[in-house]
Amino acid sequence: MPRRRNTVLAITEPARTIKSHDGSLSFVLLRKARGVQLERKENVDEDSVNGYVSLVTVFETVQQLNDFSDADDARYRYPLVFQQLRREADELFGLAP
Amino acid sequence: MNSSVSHLEPGTWKSLDEVVHEPGFSDHAMRVIQRVPAALDDGEVLDVLHHAKGVFGADVAVFVSFIRDDESRESFRFIVAADPRWCLTYQAKSWFSNDAWLLYAAANSQPTSDTHIPLRTKGQREAREVAAEHGAVSAYIVPAPAGGGLSRLGVLVLGSRIPGYFDSPAAGAIKILARSLSMELHEWWVRQIRQEVIARNRLTDDDLQLLRFEREGKSTKEIADLLSVSGVSIDSRFQRLNAKFSTPNRKAAARLAAEYGLI
């Protein structure tokens, strides 16, 4: 389906990918008109799931994204990943729409 | 949990009955749903989910896709138009295998209010409380019946902060629309998975044809005759496919391809 001519295109900012050293956890961030879209993907090997779990959502403010980051238990296992996540988020939210 | 809407400011909320009787409700919902097949990426699907949430008067919406590769590997994907910390808690508590709503969707095709889904374990009750804390005080569970049986499952969850919102008789008016949305979301996700698997494994049309033959139960000799090649060539091609899929044999490779909707 072709886009309508008067559709406002989203900002064409390349996606930013952050990966843990072991490849188990990754984040992909992308600036969108609504805010910053985040995809979180984690390999899981437990009784309930053996594979991966991913989620995609959008944050309208950097505070929302930081609150999400603070609630993620994986930050204890991959502190550098979350440090980079915050840096990337700060940069993306600092861009003019 | 509040049993009334007194905590919500008067005039700031509408009942589901009021929502479905707004002029153009069905047409608006259909226009939103029809955007799903044309969505180019996760972001566009997420945008549709946000709009759909608003059309149905919901406060939150989550679509969950589950795919089982084989007996040992499975994946869950959440598209979240809600507080994503809900999903972090869900994952941290490993509620996947005991989720009352997912279990309902695995065994039923009819959308339903969550009040019709019994909570039998402490974990299920805890999961229900957490859902309410994140905006789904009342929830509408919409399975996306899929041809993959229990190896592929899609579930749309619409949530409202208004107690009993989806217990209204008006829920019947959104049943078909919600189911359409759930099915379109699931089909979109299956297509995405299919494209990813094809790209990741560098599968060709010939590979897929070979897997179809295997799925149909054809022997090496039958396949060789159909393709006018030697049986040794067919065996060799299946070995390469097994390597691509990391499967132990051609039967497993064909089953995996079927689970992903490739054949």
Short mmCIF file of C-alpha atoms in Angstrom, two decimals:
data_model
loop_
_atom_site.label_atom_id
_atom_site.label_comp_id
_atom_site.label_asym_id
_atom_site.label_seq_id
_atom_site.Cartn_x
_atom_site.Cartn_y
_atom_site.Cartn_z
CA MET A 1 0.00 0.00 0.00
CA PRO A 2 1.71 3.25 -1.08
CA ARG A 3 2.04 6.05 1.47
CA ARG A 4 -0.25 8.99 0.95
CA ARG A 5 1.49 12.01 -0.51
CA ASN A 6 0.79 14.25 2.43
CA THR A 7 1.90 11.76 5.08
CA VAL A 8 4.50 13.21 7.40
CA LEU A 9 7.46 10.89 7.47
CA ALA A 10 9.09 9.92 10.71
CA ILE A 11 12.55 11.19 11.42
CA THR A 12 15.02 9.03 9.53
CA GLU A 13 17.50 8.43 12.32
CA PRO A 14 19.41 5.18 12.18
CA ALA A 15 18.55 2.60 14.81
CA ARG A 16 21.00 2.28 17.69
CA THR A 17 21.82 -1.22 18.86
CA ILE A 18 23.28 -2.14 22.24
CA LYS A 19 24.34 -5.73 22.91
CA SER A 20 25.71 -7.51 25.93
CA HIS A 21 29.16 -9.07 25.61
CA ASP A 22 27.63 -12.56 25.50
CA GLY A 23 24.93 -11.63 23.03
CA SER A 24 22.15 -12.64 25.41
CA LEU A 25 20.61 -9.22 25.79
CA SER A 26 20.11 -6.50 23.23
CA PHE A 27 18.33 -3.21 22.88
CA VAL A 28 17.47 -1.42 19.68
CA LEU A 29 16.43 2.21 19.94
CA LEU A 30 14.90 4.32 17.25
CA ARG A 31 13.72 7.89 17.32
CA LYS A 32 10.08 8.18 16.32
CA ALA A 33 7.64 11.06 16.10
CA ARG A 34 5.87 9.70 19.18
CA GLY A 35 9.12 9.38 21.17
CA VAL A 36 11.80 6.70 21.30
CA GLN A 37 10.92 3.18 20.26
CA LEU A 38 12.74 0.45 22.13
CA GLU A 39 13.03 -3.23 21.38
CA ARG A 40 14.40 -5.42 24.15
CA LYS A 41 15.39 -8.98 23.34
CA GLU A 42 16.80 -11.50 25.78
CA ASN A 43 17.76 -15.12 25.32
CA VAL A 44 16.15 -17.19 28.03
CA ASP A 45 16.93 -20.69 29.20
CA GLU A 46 14.53 -21.58 31.98
CA ASP A 47 11.88 -24.18 32.69
CA SER A 48 9.12 -21.90 31.46
CA VAL A 49 10.90 -20.61 28.35
CA ASN A 50 13.87 -21.87 26.39
CA GLY A 51 14.40 -19.44 23.56
CA TYR A 52 13.98 -15.71 23.63
CA VAL A 53 11.61 -13.07 24.95
CA SER A 54 11.31 -9.73 23.27
CA LEU A 55 9.22 -6.65 23.64
CA VAL A 56 8.79 -3.51 21.60
CA THR A 57 7.33 -0.33 22.98
CA VAL A 58 7.67 3.41 22.70
CA PHE A 59 8.60 5.92 25.40
CA GLU A 60 7.36 9.47 25.16
CA THR A 61 9.83 10.83 27.70
CA VAL A 62 13.33 9.98 28.82
CA GLN A 63 12.01 9.60 32.36
CA GLN A 64 9.71 6.78 31.26
CA LEU A 65 12.61 5.02 29.59
CA ASN A 66 14.82 5.47 32.65
CA ASP A 67 12.07 4.13 34.91
CA PHE A 68 11.84 1.09 32.66
CA SER A 69 15.60 0.66 32.78
CA ASP A 70 15.59 0.91 36.57
CA ALA A 71 12.96 -1.83 36.78
CA ASP A 72 14.96 -4.26 34.65
CA ASP A 73 16.75 -6.89 36.74
CA ALA A 74 19.16 -7.48 33.88
CA ARG A 75 20.87 -4.21 34.82
CA TYR A 76 22.72 -6.09 37.58
CA ARG A 77 24.07 -8.65 35.14
CA TYR A 78 24.87 -6.21 32.37
CA PRO A 79 25.61 -2.83 33.97
CA LEU A 80 27.59 -1.56 30.99
CA VAL A 81 24.69 -2.28 28.67
CA PHE A 82 22.37 -0.18 30.81
CA GLN A 83 24.89 2.62 31.11
CA GLN A 84 25.02 2.75 27.34
CA LEU A 85 21.23 2.49 27.15
CA ARG A 86 20.89 5.63 29.24
CA ARG A 87 23.47 7.50 27.18
CA GLU A 88 21.78 6.57 23.91
CA ALA A 89 18.38 7.47 25.29
CA ASP A 90 19.59 10.87 26.49
CA GLU A 91 20.96 11.59 23.03
CA LEU A 92 17.84 10.47 21.21
CA PHE A 93 15.52 12.47 23.42
CA GLY A 94 17.78 15.46 23.02
CA LEU A 95 17.15 15.54 19.25
CA ALA A 96 14.65 18.12 17.94
CA PRO A 97 11.50 16.47 16.48
CA MET B 1 -8.40 -2.93 44.03
CA ASN B 2 -11.07 -0.25 43.66
CA SER B 3 -14.52 -1.65 43.04
CA SER B 4 -15.93 1.64 41.77
CA VAL B 5 -14.90 4.40 39.43
CA SER B 6 -14.93 7.04 42.16
CA HIS B 7 -11.14 7.34 41.86
CA LEU B 8 -11.56 8.51 38.29
CA GLU B 9 -12.54 12.10 37.64
CA PRO B 10 -16.18 12.45 36.57
CA GLY B 11 -16.60 13.12 32.88
CA THR B 12 -13.18 11.78 32.03
CA TRP B 13 -14.28 8.30 31.19
CA LYS B 14 -16.82 6.66 28.95
CA SER B 15 -18.42 3.28 29.26
CA LEU B 16 -17.85 0.73 26.53
CA ASP B 17 -21.51 1.12 25.62
CA GLU B 18 -20.95 4.84 25.01
CA VAL B 19 -17.81 4.14 22.99
CA VAL B 20 -19.40 1.63 20.62
CA HIS B 21 -22.38 3.90 20.04
CA GLU B 22 -20.26 6.84 18.98
CA PRO B 23 -20.93 7.76 15.33
CA GLY B 24 -18.58 5.96 12.98
CA PHE B 25 -17.15 3.66 15.65
CA SER B 26 -17.08 0.51 13.51
CA ASP B 27 -15.78 2.29 10.42
CA HIS B 28 -13.03 3.92 12.44
CA ALA B 29 -12.04 0.62 14.01
CA MET B 30 -11.93 -1.09 10.62
CA ARG B 31 -9.74 1.64 9.16
CA VAL B 32 -7.28 1.17 12.00
CA ILE B 33 -7.28 -2.61 11.68
CA GLN B 34 -6.71 -2.39 7.94
CA ARG B 35 -3.42 -0.60 8.58
CA VAL B 36 -1.86 -3.73 10.07
CA PRO B 37 -1.17 -5.72 6.88
CA ALA B 38 0.58 -2.73 5.33
CA ALA B 39 2.78 -2.05 8.36
CA LEU B 40 6.43 -2.10 7.36
CA ASP B 41 7.95 -2.69 10.77
CA ASP B 42 7.35 -3.12 14.50
CA GLY B 43 7.04 0.59 14.97
CA GLU B 44 4.14 0.89 12.58
CA VAL B 45 2.36 -2.06 14.17
CA LEU B 46 2.91 -0.49 17.57
CA ASP B 47 1.43 2.74 16.28
CA VAL B 48 -1.65 0.84 15.06
CA LEU B 49 -1.99 -0.83 18.45
CA HIS B 50 -1.91 2.57 20.15
CA HIS B 51 -4.65 3.84 17.86
CA ALA B 52 -6.72 0.69 18.28
CA LYS B 53 -6.48 1.02 22.03
CA GLY B 54 -7.99 4.47 21.75
CA VAL B 55 -10.76 3.38 19.39
CA PHE B 56 -11.93 0.70 21.83
CA GLY B 57 -11.72 3.12 24.74
CA ALA B 58 -9.06 1.01 26.38
CA ASP B 59 -6.20 2.33 28.49
CA VAL B 60 -3.69 -0.35 27.63
CA ALA B 61 -3.15 -2.88 24.88
CA VAL B 62 -0.62 -5.67 24.55
CA PHE B 63 -0.25 -8.23 21.81
CA VAL B 64 1.63 -11.41 22.66
CA SER B 65 2.95 -13.83 20.08
CA PHE B 66 4.23 -17.25 21.00
CA ILE B 67 6.04 -19.56 18.63
CA ARG B 68 7.47 -22.97 19.48
CA ASP B 69 10.32 -23.93 17.17
CA ASP B 70 10.50 -27.50 18.40
CA GLU B 71 10.39 -29.37 21.68
CA SER B 72 13.32 -27.41 23.02
CA ARG B 73 12.99 -23.84 21.80
CA GLU B 74 10.26 -21.24 21.93
CA SER B 75 9.88 -17.49 21.79
CA PHE B 76 7.56 -14.87 23.18
CA ARG B 77 7.17 -11.43 21.68
CA PHE B 78 5.26 -8.58 23.24
CA ILE B 79 4.08 -5.51 21.38
CA VAL B 80 3.28 -3.11 24.19
CA ALA B 81 0.98 -0.09 24.16
CA ALA B 82 1.13 0.05 27.95
CA ASP B 83 3.67 0.41 30.74
CA PRO B 84 6.36 -2.04 29.60
CA ARG B 85 7.44 -2.63 33.20
CA TRP B 86 4.42 -4.93 33.25
CA CYS B 87 6.26 -7.22 30.81
CA LEU B 88 9.50 -7.04 32.78
CA THR B 89 7.66 -8.27 35.87
CA TYR B 90 5.95 -10.94 33.81
CA GLN B 91 9.29 -12.20 32.52
CA ALA B 92 11.02 -11.95 35.89
CA LYS B 93 8.27 -14.08 37.45
CA SER B 94 8.33 -16.57 34.55
CA TRP B 95 4.57 -16.55 34.25
CA PHE B 96 4.68 -17.81 30.67
CA SER B 97 3.72 -21.41 31.27
CA ASN B 98 1.07 -20.69 33.88
CA ASP B 99 -0.56 -17.55 32.55
CA ALA B 100 -4.34 -17.98 32.84
CA TRP B 101 -4.99 -15.73 29.86
CA LEU B 102 -2.49 -17.51 27.60
CA LEU B 103 -3.86 -20.87 28.69
CA TYR B 104 -7.35 -19.66 27.83
CA ALA B 105 -6.20 -18.47 24.40
CA ALA B 106 -4.48 -21.79 23.74
CA ALA B 107 -7.73 -23.66 24.28
CA ASN B 108 -10.36 -21.19 23.09
CA SER B 109 -10.99 -18.98 20.10
CA GLN B 110 -13.68 -16.70 21.53
CA PRO B 111 -12.78 -13.29 22.95
CA THR B 112 -13.83 -12.93 26.55
CA SER B 113 -13.73 -10.68 29.54
CA ASP B 114 -11.10 -11.75 32.03
CA THR B 115 -13.79 -12.28 34.67
CA HIS B 116 -14.77 -15.44 32.81
CA ILE B 117 -11.29 -16.90 33.14
CA PRO B 118 -10.79 -18.59 36.51
CA LEU B 119 -7.57 -17.99 38.41
CA ARG B 120 -6.53 -21.28 39.93
CA THR B 121 -3.07 -20.67 41.34
CA LYS B 122 -1.33 -18.11 43.47
CA GLY B 123 0.85 -17.19 40.51
CA GLN B 124 -2.18 -16.58 38.32
CA ARG B 125 -3.77 -14.35 40.94
CA GLU B 126 -0.54 -12.44 41.37
CA ALA B 127 -0.25 -11.98 37.61
CA ARG B 128 -3.81 -10.67 37.56
CA GLU B 129 -3.03 -8.13 40.26
CA VAL B 130 0.04 -6.92 38.42
CA ALA B 131 -1.99 -6.50 35.25
CA ALA B 132 -4.49 -4.37 37.16
CA GLU B 133 -1.66 -2.27 38.60
CA HIS B 134 -0.59 -1.49 35.06
CA GLY B 135 -3.97 -0.38 33.79
CA ALA B 136 -5.89 -3.60 33.13
CA VAL B 137 -8.39 -3.50 35.98
CA SER B 138 -10.84 -4.89 33.44
CA ALA B 139 -9.40 -6.89 30.55
CA TYR B 140 -10.63 -8.32 27.27
CA ILE B 141 -8.74 -11.39 26.10
CA VAL B 142 -8.78 -11.91 22.34
CA PRO B 143 -7.16 -15.08 20.99
CA ALA B 144 -5.89 -15.12 17.43
CA PRO B 145 -6.68 -18.63 16.25
CA ALA B 146 -3.74 -19.81 14.17
CA GLY B 147 -3.19 -22.79 11.98
CA GLY B 148 -0.09 -23.83 13.87
CA GLY B 149 -2.02 -25.36 16.72
CA LEU B 150 -0.28 -24.91 20.04
CA SER B 151 3.03 -24.16 18.38
CA ARG B 152 1.86 -20.72 17.30
CA LEU B 153 -0.34 -18.52 19.41
CA GLY B 154 -1.35 -14.89 19.37
CA VAL B 155 -3.29 -13.06 22.04
CA LEU B 156 -4.48 -9.48 22.17
CA VAL B 157 -5.16 -8.05 25.61
CA LEU B 158 -7.14 -4.84 25.90
CA GLY B 159 -7.25 -3.30 29.36
CA SER B 160 -9.20 -0.56 31.07
CA ARG B 161 -8.78 1.20 34.40
CA ILE B 162 -12.57 1.18 34.69
CA PRO B 163 -13.79 -1.82 36.71
CA GLY B 164 -16.13 -3.99 34.70
CA TYR B 165 -15.50 -2.05 31.48
CA PHE B 166 -15.36 -5.17 29.34
CA ASP B 167 -18.11 -6.96 31.26
CA SER B 168 -20.65 -4.71 29.61
CA PRO B 169 -23.06 -6.30 27.10
CA ALA B 170 -21.48 -3.85 24.67
CA ALA B 171 -18.44 -6.15 24.60
CA GLY B 172 -20.41 -8.17 22.07
CA ALA B 173 -20.23 -5.18 19.73
CA ILE B 174 -16.43 -5.19 19.73
CA LYS B 175 -15.95 -8.95 19.60
CA ILE B 176 -15.63 -9.25 15.83
CA LEU B 177 -13.52 -6.12 15.50
CA ALA B 178 -11.19 -7.11 18.31
CA ARG B 179 -10.80 -10.58 16.88
CA SER B 180 -10.02 -9.14 13.45
CA LEU B 181 -7.36 -6.96 14.98
CA SER B 182 -5.88 -9.87 16.91
CA MET B 183 -5.76 -12.06 13.82
CA GLU B 184 -4.22 -9.34 11.66
CA LEU B 185 -1.56 -8.70 14.30
CA HIS B 186 -0.78 -12.39 14.54
CA GLU B 187 -0.59 -12.83 10.78
CA TRP B 188 1.69 -9.83 10.53
CA TRP B 189 4.00 -11.26 13.14
CA VAL B 190 4.06 -14.69 11.48
CA ARG B 191 5.01 -13.01 8.19
CA GLN B 192 7.83 -11.15 9.94
CA ILE B 193 9.14 -14.36 11.47
CA ARG B 194 8.92 -16.07 8.10
CA GLN B 195 10.96 -13.33 6.43
CA GLU B 196 13.53 -13.37 9.23
CA VAL B 197 13.95 -17.14 9.07
CA ILE B 198 14.29 -17.10 5.29
CA ALA B 199 16.87 -14.32 5.41
CA ARG B 200 18.81 -15.70 8.38
CA ASN B 201 19.02 -19.20 6.87
CA ARG B 202 19.44 -17.97 3.29
CA LEU B 203 16.60 -20.21 2.16
CA THR B 204 15.79 -20.42 -1.50
CA ASP B 205 12.58 -21.36 -3.27
CA ASP B 206 14.16 -24.72 -4.07
CA ASP B 207 14.85 -25.25 -0.34
CA LEU B 208 11.21 -24.56 0.47
CA GLN B 209 10.04 -26.88 -2.27
CA LEU B 210 12.24 -29.64 -0.87
CA LEU B 211 10.82 -29.11 2.60
CA ARG B 212 7.28 -29.25 1.25
CA PHE B 213 8.00 -32.59 -0.36
CA GLU B 214 9.37 -33.88 2.92
CA ARG B 215 6.35 -32.57 4.77
CA GLU B 216 4.13 -34.39 2.30
CA GLY B 217 5.92 -37.62 3.21
CA LYS B 218 7.67 -38.13 -0.11
CA SER B 219 10.67 -40.41 -0.16
CA THR B 220 14.08 -39.49 -1.49
CA LYS B 221 13.41 -41.50 -4.65
CA GLU B 222 10.05 -39.81 -5.24
CA ILE B 223 11.56 -36.36 -4.79
CA ALA B 224 14.51 -37.23 -7.02
CA ASP B 225 12.11 -38.40 -9.75
CA LEU B 226 10.01 -35.25 -9.46
CA LEU B 227 13.05 -33.00 -9.71
CA SER B 228 14.94 -35.17 -12.22
CA VAL B 229 18.02 -35.40 -10.07
CA SER B 230 19.78 -38.22 -8.26
CA GLY B 231 18.84 -39.48 -4.83
CA VAL B 232 22.34 -38.64 -3.65
CA SER B 233 21.76 -35.04 -4.67
CA ILE B 234 18.52 -34.93 -2.69
CA ASP B 235 20.17 -36.37 0.40
CA SER B 236 22.97 -33.85 0.08
CA ARG B 237 20.54 -30.96 -0.18
CA PHE B 238 18.69 -32.14 2.91
CA GLN B 239 21.96 -32.29 4.82
CA ARG B 240 22.62 -28.66 3.92
CA LEU B 241 19.12 -27.75 5.05
CA ASN B 242 19.61 -29.54 8.36
CA ALA B 243 22.77 -27.49 8.85
CA LYS B 244 20.91 -24.27 8.06
CA PHE B 245 18.15 -25.06 10.55
CA SER B 246 20.41 -26.77 13.09
CA THR B 247 18.04 -29.74 13.02
CA PRO B 248 19.05 -33.39 13.38
CA ASN B 249 17.13 -34.66 10.36
CA ARG B 250 14.98 -33.65 7.42
CA LYS B 251 11.76 -34.41 9.22
CA ALA B 252 12.65 -31.94 11.97
CA ALA B 253 13.68 -29.35 9.41
CA ALA B 254 10.38 -29.68 7.59
CA ARG B 255 8.44 -29.51 10.84
CA LEU B 256 10.32 -26.35 11.82
CA ALA B 257 9.64 -24.81 8.45
CA ALA B 258 5.95 -25.59 8.88
CA GLU B 259 5.93 -24.11 12.39
CA TYR B 260 7.34 -20.89 10.97
CA GLY B 261 4.72 -20.87 8.23
CA LEU B 262 7.33 -21.23 5.49
CA ILE B 263 5.59 -24.18 3.86
#
